[in-house]
One Martini backbone bead per residue (centre of mass of N, CA, C, O) as a GRO file, in nm:
protein
  418
    1MET     BB    1   1.711   0.699  -3.635
    2ALA     BB    2   1.590   0.957  -3.502
    3ASP     BB    3   1.688   0.910  -3.228
    4ASP     BB    4   1.992   1.041  -3.400
    5TYR     BB    5   1.932   1.325  -3.356
    6VAL     BB    6   1.912   1.673  -3.373
    7ARG     BB    7   1.643   1.917  -3.344
    8ARG     BB    8   1.508   2.238  -3.534
    9THR     BB    9   1.376   2.570  -3.547
   10ALA     BB   10   1.360   2.823  -3.822
   11ILE     BB   11   1.180   3.125  -3.820
   12THR     BB   12   1.104   3.300  -4.129
   13ARG     BB   13   0.984   3.559  -4.286
   14LEU     BB   14   0.809   3.586  -4.630
   15GLU     BB   15   0.905   3.711  -4.899
   16VAL     BB   16   0.597   3.863  -5.155
   17SER     BB   17   0.453   3.845  -5.394
   18ASP     BB   18   0.089   3.879  -5.586
   19GLU     BB   19   0.155   3.596  -5.717
   20GLN     BB   20   0.279   3.442  -5.511
   21ARG     BB   21   0.029   3.445  -5.295
   22THR     BB   22  -0.198   3.321  -5.414
   23LEU     BB   23  -0.041   3.032  -5.491
   24LEU     BB   24  -0.019   2.992  -5.157
   25GLU     BB   25  -0.314   2.987  -5.101
   26ASP     BB   26  -0.347   2.848  -5.303
   27THR     BB   27  -0.183   2.547  -5.160
   28ILE     BB   28  -0.349   2.569  -4.873
   29SER     BB   29  -0.599   2.503  -4.961
   30GLU     BB   30  -0.531   2.191  -5.066
   31TRP     BB   31  -0.429   2.106  -4.870
   32LYS     BB   32  -0.664   2.080  -4.650
   33ARG     BB   33  -0.847   1.931  -4.877
   34GLY     BB   34  -0.634   1.664  -4.887
   35CYS     BB   35  -0.659   1.599  -4.600
   36GLN     BB   36  -0.916   1.510  -4.538
   37ILE     BB   37  -0.933   1.332  -4.779
   38ALA     BB   38  -0.792   1.149  -4.641
   39THR     BB   39  -0.959   1.127  -4.334
   40ASP     BB   40  -1.231   0.999  -4.464
   41MET     BB   41  -1.142   0.734  -4.577
   42ALA     BB   42  -0.950   0.737  -4.334
   43TRP     BB   43  -1.147   0.652  -4.109
   44GLY     BB   44  -1.151   0.352  -3.932
   45LYS     BB   45  -0.873   0.203  -4.111
   46CYS     BB   46  -0.655   0.390  -3.992
   47ASN     BB   47  -0.296   0.538  -3.985
   48ALA     BB   48  -0.101   0.449  -4.099
   49LYS     BB   49   0.070   0.578  -4.370
   50SER     BB   50   0.109   0.372  -4.519
   51GLY     BB   51  -0.247   0.317  -4.544
   52VAL     BB   52  -0.309   0.548  -4.633
   53GLN     BB   53  -0.131   0.656  -4.913
   54PRO     BB   54  -0.258   0.424  -5.071
   55LEU     BB   55  -0.597   0.442  -4.971
   56ALA     BB   56  -0.556   0.844  -5.085
   57TYR     BB   57  -0.422   0.941  -5.332
   58GLU     BB   58  -0.592   0.888  -5.589
   59THR     BB   59  -0.785   1.122  -5.480
   60VAL     BB   60  -0.589   1.368  -5.381
   61ARG     BB   61  -0.501   1.409  -5.689
   62GLU     BB   62  -0.760   1.444  -5.851
   63GLU     BB   63  -0.910   1.670  -5.651
   64THR     BB   64  -0.667   1.809  -5.681
   65ASP     BB   65  -0.371   2.012  -5.720
   66LEU     BB   66  -0.148   1.864  -5.601
   67GLY     BB   67   0.154   1.786  -5.612
   68SER     BB   68   0.286   1.397  -5.560
   69GLN     BB   69   0.422   1.491  -5.312
   70HIS     BB   70   0.193   1.639  -5.157
   71ALA     BB   71   0.001   1.450  -5.139
   72ILE     BB   72   0.141   1.298  -4.934
   73LEU     BB   73   0.192   1.455  -4.724
   74ALA     BB   74  -0.188   1.452  -4.689
   75THR     BB   75  -0.137   1.154  -4.574
   76HIS     BB   76   0.030   1.202  -4.343
   77GLN     BB   77  -0.119   1.405  -4.184
   78SER     BB   78  -0.370   1.189  -4.178
   79ALA     BB   79  -0.179   0.971  -4.009
   80GLN     BB   80  -0.145   1.188  -3.764
   81ALA     BB   81  -0.445   1.272  -3.648
   82ILE     BB   82  -0.549   1.007  -3.623
   83THR     BB   83  -0.323   0.890  -3.423
   84GLY     BB   84  -0.390   1.135  -3.210
   85CYS     BB   85  -0.641   1.077  -3.143
   86ILE     BB   86  -0.647   0.742  -3.056
   87GLU     BB   87  -0.477   0.844  -2.812
   88ARG     BB   88  -0.691   0.947  -2.664
   89GLN     BB   89  -0.876   0.766  -2.656
   90SER     BB   90  -0.670   0.571  -2.487
   91LYS     BB   91  -0.724   0.767  -2.222
   92GLY     BB   92  -1.099   0.896  -2.215
   93LYS     BB   93  -1.109   1.060  -2.462
   94LYS     BB   94  -1.320   1.258  -2.713
   95VAL     BB   95  -1.346   1.193  -3.025
   96SER     BB   96  -1.282   1.313  -3.367
   97LYS     BB   97  -1.271   1.392  -3.673
   98PRO     BB   98  -1.054   1.576  -3.791
   99THR     BB   99  -1.060   1.947  -3.913
  100PHE     BB  100  -0.853   2.138  -4.183
  101THR     BB  101  -0.770   2.530  -4.084
  102ALA     BB  102  -0.532   2.530  -4.068
  103PRO     BB  103  -0.254   2.782  -4.226
  104THR     BB  104  -0.103   2.539  -4.372
  105VAL     BB  105   0.195   2.346  -4.576
  106LYS     BB  106   0.379   2.088  -4.600
  107TYR     BB  107   0.779   2.077  -4.612
  108ASP     BB  108   0.995   1.920  -4.804
  109THR     BB  109   1.311   1.882  -5.002
  110ARG     BB  110   1.081   1.831  -5.263
  111THR     BB  111   0.964   2.109  -5.236
  112MET     BB  112   1.181   2.270  -5.045
  113THR     BB  113   1.484   2.473  -5.094
  114LEU     BB  114   1.766   2.620  -5.028
  115PHE     BB  115   2.009   2.934  -5.011
  116ASP     BB  116   2.245   3.041  -5.003
  117ASP     BB  117   2.109   3.362  -5.136
  118GLU     BB  118   1.815   3.382  -4.917
  119THR     BB  119   1.654   3.185  -5.071
  120VAL     BB  120   1.345   3.009  -5.161
  121SER     BB  121   1.202   2.714  -5.280
  122LEU     BB  122   0.862   2.649  -5.367
  123SER     BB  123   0.604   2.493  -5.382
  124THR     BB  124   0.300   2.457  -5.586
  125THR     BB  125  -0.011   2.428  -5.817
  126GLN     BB  126   0.200   2.522  -6.067
  127SER     BB  127   0.478   2.674  -5.937
  128ARG     BB  128   0.742   2.762  -5.861
  129VAL     BB  129   0.885   2.945  -5.585
  130ARG     BB  130   1.110   3.240  -5.491
  131CYS     BB  131   1.176   3.350  -5.139
  132GLU     BB  132   1.293   3.561  -4.968
  133LEU     BB  133   1.436   3.597  -4.623
  134ALA     BB  134   1.357   3.802  -4.332
  135LEU     BB  135   1.666   3.830  -4.223
  136PRO     BB  136   1.788   3.957  -3.994
  137ASP     BB  137   2.121   4.201  -4.005
  138ALA     BB  138   2.236   4.014  -3.804
  139ASP     BB  139   2.450   3.747  -3.795
  140ASP     BB  140   2.350   3.661  -3.472
  141GLY     BB  141   2.083   3.517  -3.627
  142TYR     BB  142   1.921   3.235  -3.473
  143GLN     BB  143   1.938   3.100  -3.799
  144ARG     BB  144   2.221   3.070  -3.901
  145GLN     BB  145   2.316   2.836  -3.733
  146TYR     BB  146   2.161   2.682  -4.005
  147LEU     BB  147   2.232   2.804  -4.221
  148ASP     BB  148   2.579   2.839  -4.250
  149SER     BB  149   2.592   2.474  -4.103
  150ASP     BB  150   2.723   2.179  -4.262
  151ALA     BB  151   2.583   2.022  -3.999
  152TRP     BB  152   2.300   2.136  -4.152
  153SER     BB  153   1.964   1.979  -4.233
  154VAL     BB  154   1.739   1.972  -4.419
  155THR     BB  155   1.338   1.943  -4.355
  156GLU     BB  156   1.091   1.927  -4.239
  157SER     BB  157   0.837   2.190  -4.282
  158THR     BB  158   0.634   2.541  -4.250
  159LEU     BB  159   0.379   2.691  -4.419
  160THR     BB  160   0.226   2.998  -4.253
  161ALA     BB  161  -0.049   3.208  -4.232
  162ARG     BB  162  -0.012   3.547  -4.068
  163ASP     BB  163  -0.153   3.790  -4.138
  164GLY     BB  164  -0.041   3.858  -4.436
  165ASN     BB  165   0.145   3.636  -4.337
  166TYR     BB  166   0.485   3.416  -4.425
  167PHE     BB  167   0.618   3.133  -4.199
  168LEU     BB  168   0.827   2.981  -4.185
  169HIS     BB  169   0.947   2.602  -4.054
  170ILE     BB  170   1.280   2.535  -4.038
  171GLY     BB  171   1.360   2.191  -4.068
  172PHE     BB  172   1.711   2.092  -3.873
  173ARG     BB  173   1.949   1.870  -3.848
  174ARG     BB  174   2.192   1.641  -3.639
  175HIS     BB  175   2.369   1.437  -3.521
  176LYS     BB  176   2.481   1.327  -3.307
  177ASN     BB  177   2.684   1.303  -3.054
  178ASP     BB  178   2.856   1.130  -2.785
  179THR     BB  179   2.700   1.255  -2.597
  180GLU     BB  180   2.429   1.289  -2.653
  181ARG     BB  181   2.372   0.962  -2.671
  182ASN     BB  182   2.530   0.957  -2.373
  183THR     BB  183   2.303   1.088  -2.183
  184ALA     BB  184   2.257   1.067  -1.810
  185GLU     BB  185   1.986   1.000  -1.626
  186ASP     BB  186   2.151   1.058  -1.342
  187GLY     BB  187   2.172   1.310  -1.283
  188THR     BB  188   1.978   1.718  -1.251
  189VAL     BB  189   1.683   1.806  -1.246
  190LEU     BB  190   1.480   2.050  -1.413
  191GLY     BB  191   1.141   2.159  -1.402
  192VAL     BB  192   0.834   2.250  -1.603
  193ASP     BB  193   0.571   2.446  -1.600
  194LEU     BB  194   0.342   2.587  -1.759
  195GLY     BB  195   0.066   2.871  -1.938
  196ILE     BB  196  -0.065   3.145  -1.820
  197GLU     BB  197   0.005   3.267  -1.578
  198ASN     BB  198   0.225   3.082  -1.591
  199LEU     BB  199   0.437   3.058  -1.790
  200ALA     BB  200   0.664   2.964  -1.601
  201VAL     BB  201   0.827   2.720  -1.396
  202THR     BB  202   0.986   2.550  -1.130
  203SER     BB  203   1.167   2.307  -1.038
  204THR     BB  204   1.266   2.519  -0.739
  205ALA     BB  205   1.082   2.809  -0.734
  206TYR     BB  206   1.111   2.969  -1.098
  207PHE     BB  207   0.871   3.294  -1.172
  208PHE     BB  208   0.704   3.410  -1.486
  209SER     BB  209   0.488   3.581  -1.598
  210GLY     BB  210   0.196   3.513  -1.706
  211ARG     BB  211   0.003   3.821  -1.799
  212GLU     BB  212   0.102   4.015  -1.975
  213LEU     BB  213   0.078   3.901  -2.148
  214THR     BB  214  -0.220   3.777  -2.133
  215HIS     BB  215  -0.269   3.999  -2.198
  216ASN     BB  216  -0.146   4.142  -2.523
  217LEU     BB  217  -0.320   3.873  -2.661
  218ARG     BB  218  -0.636   4.005  -2.624
  219GLU     BB  219  -0.550   4.274  -2.735
  220PHE     BB  220  -0.429   4.207  -3.041
  221GLU     BB  221  -0.668   4.081  -3.107
  222LYS     BB  222  -0.853   4.289  -3.159
  223VAL     BB  223  -0.766   4.453  -3.277
  224ARG     BB  224  -0.719   4.289  -3.508
  225ALA     BB  225  -1.052   4.239  -3.573
  226GLY     BB  226  -1.101   4.500  -3.628
  227LEU     BB  227  -0.954   4.568  -3.908
  228GLN     BB  228  -1.052   4.367  -4.025
  229GLN     BB  229  -1.294   4.438  -4.065
  230THR     BB  230  -1.273   4.732  -4.179
  231GLY     BB  231  -1.076   4.629  -4.475
  232THR     BB  232  -0.866   4.832  -4.540
  233ARG     BB  233  -0.588   4.945  -4.637
  234SER     BB  234  -0.505   5.066  -4.398
  235ALA     BB  235  -0.564   4.876  -4.209
  236HIS     BB  236  -0.347   4.630  -4.355
  237ARG     BB  237  -0.136   4.824  -4.236
  238THR     BB  238  -0.156   4.858  -3.989
  239LEU     BB  239  -0.182   4.498  -3.960
  240GLU     BB  240   0.096   4.485  -4.038
  241GLN     BB  241   0.247   4.650  -3.799
  242SER     BB  242   0.150   4.495  -3.568
  243SER     BB  243   0.239   4.230  -3.576
  244GLY     BB  244   0.508   4.287  -3.589
  245ARG     BB  245   0.489   4.440  -3.275
  246GLU     BB  246   0.380   4.134  -3.131
  247LEU     BB  247   0.622   3.969  -3.230
  248ARG     BB  248   0.852   4.090  -3.116
  249TYR     BB  249   0.731   4.096  -2.789
  250ILE     BB  250   0.697   3.765  -2.779
  251ARG     BB  251   0.996   3.760  -2.815
  252ASP     BB  252   1.119   3.940  -2.579
  253VAL     BB  253   0.914   3.718  -2.363
  254LEU     BB  254   1.106   3.439  -2.397
  255HIS     BB  255   1.370   3.535  -2.383
  256ARG     BB  256   1.350   3.572  -2.079
  257ALA     BB  257   1.292   3.322  -2.005
  258SER     BB  258   1.510   3.157  -2.162
  259ASN     BB  259   1.713   3.236  -1.990
  260ALA     BB  260   1.591   3.209  -1.698
  261ILE     BB  261   1.586   2.947  -1.704
  262ILE     BB  262   1.947   2.850  -1.811
  263ALA     BB  263   2.032   2.977  -1.520
  264GLU     BB  264   1.847   2.796  -1.339
  265ALA     BB  265   2.017   2.518  -1.458
  266LEU     BB  266   2.330   2.687  -1.350
  267ARG     BB  267   2.259   2.669  -1.058
  268TYR     BB  268   2.132   2.395  -1.044
  269GLU     BB  269   2.373   2.193  -1.209
  270CYS     BB  270   2.101   2.035  -1.433
  271ASP     BB  271   2.164   1.845  -1.727
  272VAL     BB  272   1.811   1.830  -1.768
  273ILE     BB  273   1.517   1.957  -1.904
  274ALA     BB  274   1.156   1.901  -1.788
  275PHE     BB  275   0.902   1.920  -1.998
  276GLU     BB  276   0.617   1.878  -2.110
  277ASN     BB  277   0.421   1.794  -2.344
  278LEU     BB  278   0.293   1.998  -2.622
  279THR     BB  279   0.044   1.860  -2.785
  280HIS     BB  280  -0.187   1.925  -2.538
  281ILE     BB  281  -0.189   2.158  -2.407
  282ARG     BB  282  -0.426   2.352  -2.482
  283ASP     BB  283  -0.610   2.114  -2.327
  284ARG     BB  284  -0.541   2.176  -2.095
  285THR     BB  285  -0.522   2.520  -2.051
  286GLY     BB  286  -0.690   2.719  -2.291
  287ALA     BB  287  -0.515   2.784  -2.474
  288SER     BB  288  -0.451   2.953  -2.702
  289TRP     BB  289  -0.287   3.034  -3.038
  290GLY     BB  290  -0.057   3.190  -2.893
  291HIS     BB  291   0.015   3.046  -2.699
  292LYS     BB  292   0.090   2.793  -2.797
  293TRP     BB  293   0.353   2.900  -2.982
  294ALA     BB  294   0.383   3.031  -2.723
  295PHE     BB  295   0.544   2.768  -2.599
  296ARG     BB  296   0.718   2.653  -2.832
  297THR     BB  297   0.878   2.904  -2.915
  298LEU     BB  298   1.049   2.863  -2.604
  299TYR     BB  299   1.128   2.548  -2.613
  300GLU     BB  300   1.334   2.666  -2.862
  301GLN     BB  301   1.496   2.788  -2.688
  302VAL     BB  302   1.526   2.606  -2.477
  303GLU     BB  303   1.715   2.422  -2.699
  304TYR     BB  304   1.952   2.644  -2.837
  305LYS     BB  305   2.055   2.778  -2.490
  306ALA     BB  306   2.170   2.510  -2.401
  307GLU     BB  307   2.365   2.356  -2.547
  308ALA     BB  308   2.565   2.520  -2.538
  309VAL     BB  309   2.561   2.454  -2.215
  310GLY     BB  310   2.548   2.135  -2.195
  311VAL     BB  311   2.198   2.100  -2.180
  312SER     BB  312   1.929   1.840  -2.185
  313VAL     BB  313   1.615   1.855  -2.384
  314ASN     BB  314   1.255   1.708  -2.263
  315GLN     BB  315   1.041   1.509  -2.258
  316VAL     BB  316   0.692   1.436  -2.055
  317GLY     BB  317   0.427   1.322  -1.975
  318SER     BB  318   0.121   1.506  -1.923
  319ALA     BB  319  -0.038   1.279  -1.696
  320TYR     BB  320  -0.141   1.448  -1.401
  321THR     BB  321   0.060   1.697  -1.321
  322SER     BB  322  -0.166   1.865  -1.174
  323LYS     BB  323  -0.332   1.605  -1.039
  324ARG     BB  324  -0.067   1.549  -0.841
  325CYS     BB  325   0.134   1.474  -0.540
  326ALA     BB  326   0.434   1.502  -0.523
  327GLU     BB  327   0.491   1.436  -0.219
  328CYS     BB  328   0.249   1.139  -0.211
  329GLY     BB  329   0.091   1.125  -0.539
  330PHE     BB  330  -0.205   1.145  -0.495
  331THR     BB  331  -0.472   1.138  -0.717
  332ALA     BB  332  -0.705   1.440  -0.857
  333ASP     BB  333  -0.874   1.628  -0.879
  334GLU     BB  334  -0.925   1.739  -0.616
  335ASN     BB  335  -0.640   1.901  -0.526
  336ARG     BB  336  -0.762   2.131  -0.780
  337PRO     BB  337  -0.987   2.358  -0.701
  338THR     BB  338  -0.824   2.555  -0.869
  339ARG     BB  339  -0.534   2.713  -1.032
  340ASN     BB  340  -0.346   2.786  -0.861
  341ASP     BB  341  -0.415   2.556  -0.618
  342PHE     BB  342  -0.320   2.360  -0.448
  343GLN     BB  343  -0.454   2.072  -0.237
  344CYS     BB  344  -0.436   1.761  -0.069
  345GLN     BB  345  -0.667   1.470   0.012
  346LYS     BB  346  -0.405   1.346   0.196
  347CYS     BB  347  -0.138   1.516   0.263
  348GLU     BB  348  -0.252   1.825   0.288
  349SER     BB  349  -0.065   1.943   0.087
  350GLU     BB  350   0.052   2.296  -0.026
  351ALA     BB  351   0.037   2.484  -0.309
  352ASN     BB  352   0.109   2.549  -0.596
  353ALA     BB  353   0.031   2.440  -0.904
  354ASP     BB  354   0.257   2.505  -1.093
  355TYR     BB  355   0.463   2.399  -0.893
  356ASN     BB  356   0.398   2.100  -0.880
  357ALA     BB  357   0.381   2.053  -1.178
  358ALA     BB  358   0.712   2.077  -1.157
  359LYS     BB  359   0.754   1.821  -0.978
  360ASN     BB  360   0.668   1.626  -1.143
  361ILE     BB  361   0.796   1.672  -1.484
  362GLY     BB  362   1.116   1.575  -1.331
  363MET     BB  363   1.064   1.298  -1.222
  364ARG     BB  364   0.955   1.178  -1.489
  365TYR     BB  365   1.219   1.198  -1.577
  366VAL     BB  366   1.373   1.041  -1.376
  367ARG     BB  367   1.207   0.769  -1.345
  368ARG     BB  368   1.330   0.722  -1.672
  369GLY     BB  369   1.584   0.659  -1.565
  370GLN     BB  370   1.558   0.460  -1.374
  371GLN     BB  371   1.466   0.213  -1.634
  372SER     BB  372   1.738   0.230  -1.688
  373SER     BB  373   2.016   0.007  -1.836
  374ARG     BB  374   2.219   0.270  -1.758
  375ARG     BB  375   2.160   0.318  -1.440
  376THR     BB  376   2.362   0.449  -1.202
  377GLY     BB  377   2.151   0.582  -0.913
  378ASN     BB  378   2.160   0.918  -0.907
  379SER     BB  379   1.895   1.063  -0.983
  380GLN     BB  380   1.760   1.363  -0.927
  381LEU     BB  381   1.592   1.711  -0.811
  382ALA     BB  382   1.555   1.928  -0.859
  383LEU     BB  383   1.519   2.203  -0.566
  384LYS     BB  384   1.572   2.489  -0.393
  385SER     BB  385   1.665   2.274  -0.111
  386GLY     BB  386   1.741   2.054  -0.331
  387THR     BB  387   1.770   1.735  -0.361
  388VAL     BB  388   1.556   1.395  -0.513
  389THR     BB  389   1.439   1.111  -0.448
  390PRO     BB  390   1.223   0.890  -0.512
  391SER     BB  391   1.329   0.740  -0.249
  392GLY     BB  392   1.330   0.987  -0.050
  393GLY     BB  393   1.592   1.162  -0.085
  394PHE     BB  394   1.786   1.385   0.054
  395THR     BB  395   2.011   1.700  -0.022
  396ALA     BB  396   2.106   2.007   0.080
  397HIS     BB  397   2.214   2.261   0.054
  398PRO     BB  398   2.431   2.517   0.087
  399ASP     BB  399   2.438   2.713   0.318
  400TRP     BB  400   2.603   2.909   0.082
  401PHE     BB  401   2.418   2.951  -0.125
  402GLU     BB  402   2.211   3.168  -0.124
  403ALA     BB  403   2.445   3.382  -0.148
  404GLU     BB  404   2.593   3.333  -0.405
  405PHE     BB  405   2.269   3.469  -0.538
  406MET     BB  406   2.298   3.750  -0.378
  407ASP     BB  407   2.592   3.895  -0.291
  408LYS     BB  408   2.688   3.726  -0.057
  409PRO     BB  409   2.922   3.688   0.140
  410ARG     BB  410   3.119   3.391   0.127
  411PRO     BB  411   3.265   3.105   0.276
  412GLN     BB  412   3.627   3.029   0.291
  413ARG     BB  413   3.555   2.748   0.070
  414ALA     BB  414   3.561   2.441  -0.074
  415ARG     BB  415   3.421   2.346  -0.350
  416GLN     BB  416   3.265   2.028  -0.370
  417ARG     BB  417   3.286   1.748  -0.596
  418GLU     BB  418   3.141   1.431  -0.691
   0.00000   0.00000   0.00000
């Protein structure tokens, strides 16, 4: 069962020759065509993999240069895209037939092979190419914990082209252990909201600003657009150097943000970190492609860092988390007069909009735990001042709690834990 696995993604740049680059470019182009052909045929008729594949497979094979397995994967990608449209439509959103423009292509264990010498073999429209993984020099690079472990196995992965470089998002999975299978939905939950103005805000009122990241992403886009328009060989080299600096900068920001979220979870003794579902976060926030990638990468960083300290990470539905009052539950568009402000039209409570959303996200996970047959009744949301249950039960933190984390003298008393 898919739910019985822990899943991770390790992103690695590939070293490619000019010949390999041409083959990968052709494969991405044919992949997009294959996905579009399958979608054109299935739109309005079916959306399950078991329906799209027999309907479109032969046509995809005939009209593209994709191999048989990539043709199958293209029909599956089409099914996934159509299903996403149907789900959005069920929530009252306008949808149109998907179009495939992203420079990506899916790989599975039949079309991709990882080798112990840190190379990968990828199927293309013609022959396989074997590329070197541009891994960090340090042995403790985060990718190595998956590549060097027998516990993790490779699963579906994605190749992405960006600014002349190729990045392989390698999917890994391992079976959950007994503790992970039985993670109590009754523990303390930290809610986290992701956004543009604030990259991350927690239900404990920790704010990680996103202004600098947003400004620099925009500046990077301007520089990239200018260099791409120039088109000279020198501009191309500068573009590659700029992209490398951009990637290092963003990863540093996300590293600091993920560390801060983990620290907040540990500080408030949380068992679970809850994020909103990231599938449609770009629509909700108006985020750029760069922001969407940053959100996904931040989530993955928090996920693997949380695992190391025994905290689980989950996603919950994002519907109305930005418009629902975390205090009284009243939901209305008018509650969100501006991007940053939340003003409940019913109970008149006011809060930062991202902070209000973070509490809603965390409480949504708490309520989901309440509905579980395994629930024992102790689920609670972590706040700056204490913990709260869905029924309104509130437990304040001890008087010395803030002092403990502000390097002030702590009262001499034994800390009791339930």
